[in-house]
């Protein structure tokens, strides 16, 4: 029986030191490069108040997720990843600020959270949703429904209200 053993390295030891700084930043591939974040899952729910009323609570990317299931190679997959990435950043801020599920953020944590990366990203996201709905947002409420995949713990993170200056 013949067993083929692949060489440990194609490039000799001395050459590896020279080539590595150029090869690895560009061509190194790991599984994490292709896999979605496996630690958290969730959805974003919004209620936008605008000059003509309010939208009521809705999931802005629900139709994109539905279309992505049908048309895998369309831009709808990018929208699904957008939501997961936003949830990921919210989860990082949840851990950093030691936030609890299903509780409103109180001062001073709410002010610190407003300076956090996820709050800024969510505010831009909600503003973009409003503009795509031809709305001029005044304020918005956001709830992130989160499930920690590795522990099974889940709950809602109630994000501090967003406010925009009115053009009136």
Short mmCIF file of N, CA and C in Angstrom, two decimals:
data_model
loop_
_atom_site.label_atom_id
_atom_site.label_comp_id
_atom_site.label_asym_id
_atom_site.label_seq_id
_atom_site.Cartn_x
_atom_site.Cartn_y
_atom_site.Cartn_z
N UNK A 1 0.84 -1.17 0.00
CA UNK A 1 0.00 0.00 0.00
C UNK A 1 0.89 1.23 0.00
N UNK A 2 0.59 2.14 -0.93
CA UNK A 2 1.37 3.36 -1.05
C UNK A 2 0.63 4.51 -0.37
N UNK A 3 1.30 5.21 0.54
CA UNK A 3 0.72 6.37 1.22
C UNK A 3 1.53 7.58 0.83
N UNK A 4 0.82 8.59 0.29
CA UNK A 4 1.49 9.82 -0.12
C UNK A 4 1.49 10.79 1.06
N UNK A 5 2.65 11.30 1.39
CA UNK A 5 2.76 12.30 2.44
C UNK A 5 3.16 13.61 1.79
N UNK A 6 2.31 14.62 1.91
CA UNK A 6 2.61 15.93 1.33
C UNK A 6 3.76 16.57 2.10
N UNK A 7 4.61 17.28 1.41
CA UNK A 7 5.71 17.95 2.11
C UNK A 7 5.16 18.98 3.08
N UNK A 8 5.85 19.19 4.19
CA UNK A 8 5.40 20.13 5.22
C UNK A 8 5.35 21.56 4.68
N UNK A 9 6.27 21.88 3.79
CA UNK A 9 6.29 23.22 3.24
C UNK A 9 6.85 23.17 1.83
N UNK A 10 6.25 23.95 0.95
CA UNK A 10 6.74 23.99 -0.42
C UNK A 10 7.94 24.92 -0.51
N UNK A 11 7.92 25.97 0.28
CA UNK A 11 9.01 26.95 0.28
C UNK A 11 10.00 26.57 1.37
N UNK A 12 11.30 26.51 1.04
CA UNK A 12 12.30 26.19 2.05
C UNK A 12 12.29 27.21 3.18
N UNK A 13 12.77 26.81 4.37
CA UNK A 13 12.75 27.64 5.57
C UNK A 13 13.27 29.05 5.38
N UNK A 14 14.40 29.22 4.74
CA UNK A 14 14.98 30.55 4.54
C UNK A 14 14.11 31.42 3.64
N UNK A 15 13.56 30.82 2.61
CA UNK A 15 12.71 31.56 1.69
C UNK A 15 11.38 31.94 2.31
N UNK A 16 10.91 31.10 3.23
CA UNK A 16 9.63 31.36 3.88
C UNK A 16 9.66 32.67 4.66
N UNK A 17 10.79 32.97 5.30
CA UNK A 17 10.92 34.21 6.06
C UNK A 17 10.81 35.43 5.13
N UNK A 18 11.30 35.30 3.94
CA UNK A 18 11.27 36.41 2.99
C UNK A 18 9.89 36.56 2.35
N UNK A 19 9.26 35.46 1.99
CA UNK A 19 8.00 35.46 1.25
C UNK A 19 6.79 35.73 2.14
N UNK A 20 6.80 35.24 3.37
CA UNK A 20 5.62 35.31 4.25
C UNK A 20 5.02 36.70 4.41
N UNK A 21 5.80 37.76 4.64
CA UNK A 21 5.18 39.08 4.82
C UNK A 21 4.38 39.55 3.60
N UNK A 22 4.72 39.03 2.42
CA UNK A 22 4.02 39.45 1.21
C UNK A 22 2.83 38.54 0.88
N UNK A 23 2.97 37.27 1.16
CA UNK A 23 1.95 36.29 0.78
C UNK A 23 0.77 36.29 1.75
N UNK A 24 1.02 36.22 3.06
CA UNK A 24 -0.06 36.02 4.02
C UNK A 24 -1.08 37.16 4.10
N UNK A 25 -0.68 38.41 4.03
CA UNK A 25 -1.74 39.42 4.10
C UNK A 25 -2.72 39.35 2.93
N UNK A 26 -2.25 38.90 1.78
CA UNK A 26 -3.09 38.88 0.58
C UNK A 26 -3.75 37.53 0.32
N UNK A 27 -3.05 36.44 0.57
CA UNK A 27 -3.52 35.15 0.13
C UNK A 27 -3.85 34.17 1.24
N UNK A 28 -3.67 34.56 2.48
CA UNK A 28 -3.99 33.67 3.59
C UNK A 28 -5.50 33.52 3.69
N UNK A 29 -5.97 32.30 3.77
CA UNK A 29 -7.40 32.03 3.87
C UNK A 29 -7.66 31.14 5.06
N UNK A 30 -8.63 31.52 5.84
CA UNK A 30 -9.03 30.71 6.96
C UNK A 30 -10.54 30.51 6.87
N UNK A 31 -11.05 29.57 7.63
CA UNK A 31 -12.48 29.29 7.59
C UNK A 31 -13.29 30.51 8.00
N UNK A 32 -12.80 31.28 8.98
CA UNK A 32 -13.56 32.43 9.45
C UNK A 32 -13.78 33.48 8.36
N UNK A 33 -12.95 33.44 7.33
CA UNK A 33 -13.11 34.37 6.23
C UNK A 33 -14.40 34.10 5.46
N UNK A 34 -14.88 32.86 5.43
CA UNK A 34 -16.04 32.49 4.65
C UNK A 34 -17.28 32.25 5.49
N UNK A 35 -17.14 32.03 6.76
CA UNK A 35 -18.26 31.66 7.60
C UNK A 35 -18.89 32.89 8.25
N UNK A 36 -20.21 32.89 8.42
CA UNK A 36 -20.84 33.98 9.15
C UNK A 36 -20.52 33.88 10.64
N UNK A 37 -20.75 34.96 11.33
CA UNK A 37 -20.50 34.98 12.77
C UNK A 37 -21.39 33.95 13.46
N UNK A 38 -20.83 32.93 14.06
CA UNK A 38 -21.65 31.87 14.64
C UNK A 38 -22.07 32.12 16.09
N UNK A 39 -21.72 33.24 16.67
CA UNK A 39 -21.98 33.43 18.09
C UNK A 39 -23.30 34.13 18.40
N UNK A 40 -23.88 34.82 17.44
CA UNK A 40 -25.09 35.60 17.71
C UNK A 40 -25.99 35.61 16.48
N UNK A 41 -27.29 35.61 16.73
CA UNK A 41 -28.30 35.68 15.68
C UNK A 41 -29.37 36.66 16.14
N UNK A 42 -30.11 37.23 15.25
CA UNK A 42 -31.15 38.14 15.69
C UNK A 42 -31.81 38.90 14.56
N UNK A 43 -32.71 39.78 14.97
CA UNK A 43 -33.45 40.64 14.05
C UNK A 43 -33.53 42.04 14.64
N UNK A 44 -33.73 43.00 13.75
CA UNK A 44 -33.89 44.39 14.16
C UNK A 44 -35.32 44.81 13.87
N UNK A 45 -35.96 45.38 14.89
CA UNK A 45 -37.34 45.86 14.77
C UNK A 45 -37.34 47.36 15.01
N UNK A 46 -38.04 48.13 14.15
CA UNK A 46 -38.03 49.59 14.27
C UNK A 46 -39.44 50.16 14.25
N UNK A 47 -39.56 51.34 14.82
CA UNK A 47 -40.77 52.15 14.77
C UNK A 47 -40.30 53.58 14.51
N UNK A 48 -40.60 54.11 13.33
CA UNK A 48 -40.11 55.42 12.93
C UNK A 48 -41.24 56.45 13.03
N UNK A 49 -40.97 57.52 13.78
CA UNK A 49 -41.90 58.64 13.84
C UNK A 49 -41.45 59.67 12.81
N UNK A 50 -42.38 60.13 12.00
CA UNK A 50 -42.07 61.09 10.95
C UNK A 50 -43.12 62.19 10.96
N UNK A 51 -43.01 63.18 10.07
CA UNK A 51 -43.89 64.34 10.15
C UNK A 51 -45.35 64.01 9.87
N UNK A 52 -45.64 62.87 9.26
CA UNK A 52 -47.03 62.48 8.98
C UNK A 52 -47.56 61.39 9.91
N UNK A 53 -46.82 61.04 10.94
CA UNK A 53 -47.27 60.00 11.87
C UNK A 53 -46.14 59.07 12.24
N UNK A 54 -46.44 57.78 12.30
CA UNK A 54 -45.41 56.79 12.58
C UNK A 54 -45.69 55.51 11.81
N UNK A 55 -44.66 54.70 11.66
CA UNK A 55 -44.77 53.48 10.86
C UNK A 55 -45.38 52.33 11.63
N UNK A 56 -45.29 52.35 12.95
CA UNK A 56 -45.61 51.17 13.73
C UNK A 56 -44.40 50.23 13.70
N UNK A 57 -44.41 49.24 14.58
CA UNK A 57 -43.26 48.33 14.66
C UNK A 57 -43.22 47.43 13.44
N UNK A 58 -42.03 47.30 12.83
CA UNK A 58 -41.85 46.40 11.69
C UNK A 58 -40.39 45.96 11.60
N UNK A 59 -40.16 44.86 10.87
CA UNK A 59 -38.82 44.35 10.61
C UNK A 59 -38.42 44.84 9.22
N UNK A 60 -37.54 45.83 9.13
CA UNK A 60 -37.25 46.44 7.83
C UNK A 60 -36.61 45.51 6.80
N UNK A 61 -35.95 44.46 7.23
CA UNK A 61 -35.28 43.58 6.28
C UNK A 61 -35.99 42.24 6.08
N UNK A 62 -37.20 42.11 6.57
CA UNK A 62 -37.94 40.85 6.46
C UNK A 62 -38.13 40.43 5.00
N UNK A 63 -38.50 41.38 4.14
CA UNK A 63 -38.70 41.02 2.73
C UNK A 63 -37.38 40.66 2.06
N UNK A 64 -36.28 41.33 2.45
CA UNK A 64 -34.97 40.98 1.89
C UNK A 64 -34.58 39.56 2.25
N UNK A 65 -34.85 39.16 3.50
CA UNK A 65 -34.54 37.79 3.91
C UNK A 65 -35.37 36.79 3.13
N UNK A 66 -36.62 37.12 2.90
CA UNK A 66 -37.50 36.24 2.12
C UNK A 66 -37.01 36.12 0.68
N UNK A 67 -36.66 37.26 0.08
CA UNK A 67 -36.14 37.24 -1.29
C UNK A 67 -34.80 36.51 -1.37
N UNK A 68 -33.98 36.64 -0.34
CA UNK A 68 -32.67 35.97 -0.34
C UNK A 68 -32.84 34.46 -0.36
N UNK A 69 -33.87 33.96 0.30
CA UNK A 69 -34.12 32.51 0.26
C UNK A 69 -34.45 32.03 -1.15
N UNK A 70 -35.05 32.91 -1.95
CA UNK A 70 -35.44 32.57 -3.32
C UNK A 70 -34.33 32.87 -4.33
N UNK A 71 -33.71 34.04 -4.20
CA UNK A 71 -32.70 34.50 -5.14
C UNK A 71 -31.35 34.63 -4.42
N UNK A 72 -30.65 33.53 -4.28
CA UNK A 72 -29.44 33.49 -3.47
C UNK A 72 -28.32 34.41 -3.95
N UNK A 73 -28.24 34.66 -5.24
CA UNK A 73 -27.12 35.45 -5.76
C UNK A 73 -27.47 36.92 -5.96
N UNK A 74 -28.52 37.40 -5.33
CA UNK A 74 -28.93 38.79 -5.49
C UNK A 74 -28.40 39.65 -4.35
N UNK A 75 -28.68 40.94 -4.41
CA UNK A 75 -28.24 41.88 -3.38
C UNK A 75 -28.95 41.64 -2.04
N UNK A 76 -30.01 40.86 -2.04
CA UNK A 76 -30.75 40.63 -0.81
C UNK A 76 -29.90 39.90 0.25
N UNK A 77 -28.96 39.10 -0.20
CA UNK A 77 -28.04 38.44 0.72
C UNK A 77 -27.16 39.45 1.44
N UNK A 78 -26.78 40.51 0.74
CA UNK A 78 -25.99 41.58 1.36
C UNK A 78 -26.79 42.24 2.48
N UNK A 79 -28.09 42.40 2.26
CA UNK A 79 -28.93 43.02 3.29
C UNK A 79 -29.05 42.10 4.51
N UNK A 80 -29.14 40.78 4.26
CA UNK A 80 -29.20 39.83 5.38
C UNK A 80 -27.91 39.90 6.20
N UNK A 81 -26.77 39.99 5.51
CA UNK A 81 -25.50 40.12 6.22
C UNK A 81 -25.40 41.44 6.97
N UNK A 82 -25.97 42.48 6.40
CA UNK A 82 -25.98 43.78 7.07
C UNK A 82 -26.66 43.67 8.43
N UNK A 83 -27.83 43.02 8.46
CA UNK A 83 -28.54 42.89 9.72
C UNK A 83 -27.74 42.06 10.73
N UNK A 84 -27.15 40.97 10.28
CA UNK A 84 -26.35 40.14 11.18
C UNK A 84 -25.13 40.88 11.70
N UNK A 85 -24.51 41.68 10.84
CA UNK A 85 -23.36 42.46 11.28
C UNK A 85 -23.76 43.52 12.30
N UNK A 86 -24.91 44.15 12.09
CA UNK A 86 -25.40 45.12 13.07
C UNK A 86 -25.66 44.45 14.42
N UNK A 87 -26.30 43.28 14.38
CA UNK A 87 -26.57 42.53 15.61
C UNK A 87 -25.25 42.17 16.31
N UNK A 88 -24.25 41.78 15.52
CA UNK A 88 -22.94 41.44 16.08
C UNK A 88 -22.35 42.64 16.84
N UNK A 89 -22.40 43.84 16.24
CA UNK A 89 -21.84 45.03 16.88
C UNK A 89 -22.64 45.42 18.12
N UNK A 90 -23.96 45.25 18.05
CA UNK A 90 -24.79 45.52 19.23
C UNK A 90 -24.39 44.57 20.36
N UNK A 91 -24.16 43.32 20.01
CA UNK A 91 -23.77 42.33 21.03
C UNK A 91 -22.43 42.69 21.67
N UNK A 92 -21.49 43.18 20.87
CA UNK A 92 -20.20 43.60 21.45
C UNK A 92 -20.40 44.74 22.43
N UNK A 93 -21.25 45.72 22.08
CA UNK A 93 -21.52 46.81 23.01
C UNK A 93 -22.29 46.32 24.23
N UNK A 94 -23.17 45.32 24.04
CA UNK A 94 -23.90 44.74 25.18
C UNK A 94 -22.90 44.18 26.20
N UNK A 95 -21.91 43.47 25.71
CA UNK A 95 -20.90 42.89 26.59
C UNK A 95 -20.04 43.99 27.23
N UNK A 96 -19.59 44.95 26.41
CA UNK A 96 -18.73 46.02 26.92
C UNK A 96 -19.41 46.85 28.00
N UNK A 97 -20.72 47.12 27.83
CA UNK A 97 -21.45 47.96 28.77
C UNK A 97 -22.22 47.14 29.81
N UNK A 98 -22.08 45.81 29.75
CA UNK A 98 -22.76 44.91 30.68
C UNK A 98 -24.27 45.17 30.70
N UNK A 99 -24.88 45.22 29.51
CA UNK A 99 -26.30 45.50 29.38
C UNK A 99 -27.11 44.23 29.63
N UNK A 100 -28.33 44.42 30.09
CA UNK A 100 -29.24 43.30 30.36
C UNK A 100 -30.34 43.29 29.31
N UNK A 101 -30.83 42.10 29.01
CA UNK A 101 -31.95 41.97 28.08
C UNK A 101 -33.24 42.50 28.71
N UNK A 102 -34.12 42.97 27.86
CA UNK A 102 -35.48 43.37 28.22
C UNK A 102 -35.54 44.49 29.27
N UNK A 103 -34.52 45.32 29.30
CA UNK A 103 -34.50 46.47 30.20
C UNK A 103 -34.08 47.71 29.42
N UNK A 104 -34.76 48.83 29.65
CA UNK A 104 -34.36 50.08 29.03
C UNK A 104 -33.03 50.53 29.62
N UNK A 105 -32.18 51.13 28.79
CA UNK A 105 -30.90 51.64 29.26
C UNK A 105 -31.12 52.94 30.01
N UNK A 106 -30.63 53.03 31.21
CA UNK A 106 -30.80 54.21 32.03
C UNK A 106 -29.51 55.04 32.04
N UNK A 107 -29.65 56.32 32.38
CA UNK A 107 -28.51 57.19 32.51
C UNK A 107 -27.61 56.67 33.64
N UNK A 108 -26.33 56.65 33.55
CA UNK A 108 -25.44 57.20 32.54
C UNK A 108 -25.09 56.22 31.43
N UNK A 109 -25.47 54.93 31.59
CA UNK A 109 -25.13 53.93 30.57
C UNK A 109 -25.70 54.32 29.21
N UNK A 110 -26.91 54.86 29.18
CA UNK A 110 -27.52 55.21 27.89
C UNK A 110 -26.68 56.25 27.15
N UNK A 111 -26.09 57.20 27.87
CA UNK A 111 -25.25 58.20 27.22
C UNK A 111 -23.94 57.59 26.71
N UNK A 112 -23.36 56.67 27.48
CA UNK A 112 -22.15 55.98 27.01
C UNK A 112 -22.46 55.14 25.78
N UNK A 113 -23.60 54.46 25.82
CA UNK A 113 -23.99 53.60 24.70
C UNK A 113 -24.18 54.41 23.43
N UNK A 114 -24.70 55.64 23.56
CA UNK A 114 -24.89 56.50 22.39
C UNK A 114 -23.58 56.87 21.72
N UNK A 115 -22.48 56.79 22.46
CA UNK A 115 -21.17 57.04 21.86
C UNK A 115 -20.56 55.77 21.28
N UNK A 116 -21.22 54.65 21.48
CA UNK A 116 -20.70 53.36 21.01
C UNK A 116 -20.89 53.17 19.51
N UNK A 117 -20.13 52.28 18.97
CA UNK A 117 -20.11 52.03 17.52
C UNK A 117 -21.46 51.51 17.03
N UNK A 118 -22.08 50.61 17.76
CA UNK A 118 -23.34 50.02 17.29
C UNK A 118 -24.46 51.06 17.23
N UNK A 119 -24.49 51.98 18.16
CA UNK A 119 -25.53 53.01 18.16
C UNK A 119 -25.43 53.88 16.90
N UNK A 120 -24.22 54.26 16.56
CA UNK A 120 -23.99 55.08 15.37
C UNK A 120 -24.39 54.32 14.11
N UNK A 121 -23.99 53.04 14.03
CA UNK A 121 -24.36 52.22 12.87
C UNK A 121 -25.87 52.04 12.77
N UNK A 122 -26.53 51.76 13.89
CA UNK A 122 -27.98 51.59 13.89
C UNK A 122 -28.69 52.88 13.48
N UNK A 123 -28.19 54.01 13.94
CA UNK A 123 -28.82 55.29 13.59
C UNK A 123 -28.74 55.52 12.08
N UNK A 124 -27.60 55.24 11.49
CA UNK A 124 -27.46 55.36 10.03
C UNK A 124 -28.38 54.38 9.30
N UNK A 125 -28.46 53.17 9.81
CA UNK A 125 -29.30 52.13 9.22
C UNK A 125 -30.76 52.57 9.22
N UNK A 126 -31.26 53.02 10.36
CA UNK A 126 -32.66 53.43 10.47
C UNK A 126 -32.94 54.64 9.59
N UNK A 127 -32.01 55.58 9.53
CA UNK A 127 -32.20 56.74 8.66
C UNK A 127 -32.31 56.30 7.20
N UNK A 128 -31.45 55.35 6.79
CA UNK A 128 -31.52 54.82 5.43
C UNK A 128 -32.84 54.12 5.14
N UNK A 129 -33.34 53.38 6.10
CA UNK A 129 -34.64 52.72 5.95
C UNK A 129 -35.73 53.78 5.75
N UNK A 130 -35.71 54.83 6.58
CA UNK A 130 -36.71 55.90 6.47
C UNK A 130 -36.66 56.57 5.10
N UNK A 131 -35.46 56.88 4.64
CA UNK A 131 -35.31 57.53 3.34
C UNK A 131 -35.83 56.62 2.22
N UNK A 132 -35.54 55.32 2.31
CA UNK A 132 -36.04 54.38 1.30
C UNK A 132 -37.55 54.26 1.32
N UNK A 133 -38.18 54.57 2.44
CA UNK A 133 -39.64 54.57 2.54
C UNK A 133 -40.22 55.95 2.23
N UNK A 134 -39.38 56.87 1.74
CA UNK A 134 -39.78 58.26 1.44
C UNK A 134 -40.33 58.96 2.67
N UNK A 135 -39.71 58.74 3.81
CA UNK A 135 -40.10 59.38 5.06
C UNK A 135 -39.02 60.34 5.51
N UNK A 136 -39.43 61.37 6.21
CA UNK A 136 -38.49 62.28 6.84
C UNK A 136 -38.53 61.99 8.33
N UNK A 137 -37.57 61.18 8.84
CA UNK A 137 -37.65 60.75 10.23
C UNK A 137 -37.42 61.89 11.22
N UNK A 138 -38.15 61.84 12.32
CA UNK A 138 -37.96 62.77 13.42
C UNK A 138 -37.32 62.02 14.59
N UNK A 139 -37.93 60.92 14.99
CA UNK A 139 -37.36 60.03 16.00
C UNK A 139 -37.61 58.59 15.57
N UNK A 140 -36.92 57.68 16.22
CA UNK A 140 -37.13 56.26 15.94
C UNK A 140 -36.80 55.45 17.18
N UNK A 141 -37.56 54.38 17.34
CA UNK A 141 -37.31 53.41 18.40
C UNK A 141 -36.79 52.13 17.73
N UNK A 142 -35.84 51.48 18.38
CA UNK A 142 -35.26 50.25 17.82
C UNK A 142 -35.15 49.22 18.93
N UNK A 143 -35.53 48.00 18.59
CA UNK A 143 -35.33 46.86 19.48
C UNK A 143 -34.54 45.81 18.71
N UNK A 144 -33.46 45.34 19.29
CA UNK A 144 -32.68 44.26 18.70
C UNK A 144 -33.04 42.96 19.41
N UNK A 145 -33.63 42.05 18.67
CA UNK A 145 -33.97 40.73 19.21
C UNK A 145 -32.76 39.84 18.99
N UNK A 146 -32.14 39.42 20.06
CA UNK A 146 -30.85 38.72 19.98
C UNK A 146 -30.95 37.34 20.59
N UNK A 147 -30.27 36.39 19.92
CA UNK A 147 -30.09 35.05 20.48
C UNK A 147 -28.61 34.73 20.46
N UNK A 148 -28.07 34.41 21.63
CA UNK A 148 -26.67 34.00 21.72
C UNK A 148 -26.62 32.52 21.35
N UNK A 149 -26.06 32.23 20.20
CA UNK A 149 -26.11 30.88 19.63
C UNK A 149 -25.40 29.86 20.51
N UNK A 150 -24.25 30.23 21.06
CA UNK A 150 -23.48 29.26 21.84
C UNK A 150 -24.12 28.93 23.19
N UNK A 151 -24.87 29.86 23.80
CA UNK A 151 -25.47 29.60 25.11
C UNK A 151 -26.98 29.39 25.05
N UNK A 152 -27.62 29.84 23.97
CA UNK A 152 -29.07 29.73 23.86
C UNK A 152 -29.82 30.83 24.58
N UNK A 153 -29.10 31.75 25.23
CA UNK A 153 -29.73 32.87 25.93
C UNK A 153 -30.25 33.86 24.88
N UNK A 154 -31.46 34.37 25.10
CA UNK A 154 -32.00 35.33 24.15
C UNK A 154 -32.81 36.39 24.87
N UNK A 155 -33.03 37.49 24.19
CA UNK A 155 -33.82 38.58 24.73
C UNK A 155 -33.77 39.78 23.82
N UNK A 156 -34.42 40.84 24.25
CA UNK A 156 -34.46 42.08 23.47
C UNK A 156 -33.56 43.12 24.10
N UNK A 157 -32.79 43.81 23.27
CA UNK A 157 -32.04 44.97 23.72
C UNK A 157 -32.80 46.20 23.23
N UNK A 158 -33.23 47.02 24.14
CA UNK A 158 -33.98 48.23 23.82
C UNK A 158 -32.97 49.36 23.65
N UNK A 159 -32.84 49.83 22.42
CA UNK A 159 -31.84 50.84 22.08
C UNK A 159 -32.38 52.23 22.43
N UNK A 160 -31.55 53.13 22.98
CA UNK A 160 -32.01 54.49 23.24
C UNK A 160 -32.55 55.15 21.96
N UNK A 161 -33.56 55.97 22.11
CA UNK A 161 -34.26 56.58 20.98
C UNK A 161 -33.31 57.41 20.11
N UNK A 162 -33.51 57.31 18.81
CA UNK A 162 -32.78 58.14 17.85
C UNK A 162 -33.57 59.42 17.62
N UNK A 163 -32.87 60.54 17.44
CA UNK A 163 -33.52 61.81 17.14
C UNK A 163 -32.77 62.49 16.00
N UNK A 164 -33.55 63.05 15.07
CA UNK A 164 -32.99 63.83 13.98
C UNK A 164 -33.59 65.21 14.03
N UNK A 165 -32.84 66.18 13.58
CA UNK A 165 -33.35 67.55 13.52
C UNK A 165 -34.34 67.66 12.37
N UNK A 166 -35.45 68.29 12.62
CA UNK A 166 -36.47 68.47 11.61
C UNK A 166 -36.07 69.64 10.71
N UNK A 167 -36.41 69.55 9.43
CA UNK A 167 -36.10 70.62 8.48
C UNK A 167 -37.12 71.76 8.52
N UNK A 168 -38.08 71.70 9.42
CA UNK A 168 -39.13 72.72 9.48
C UNK A 168 -38.63 74.00 10.10
#
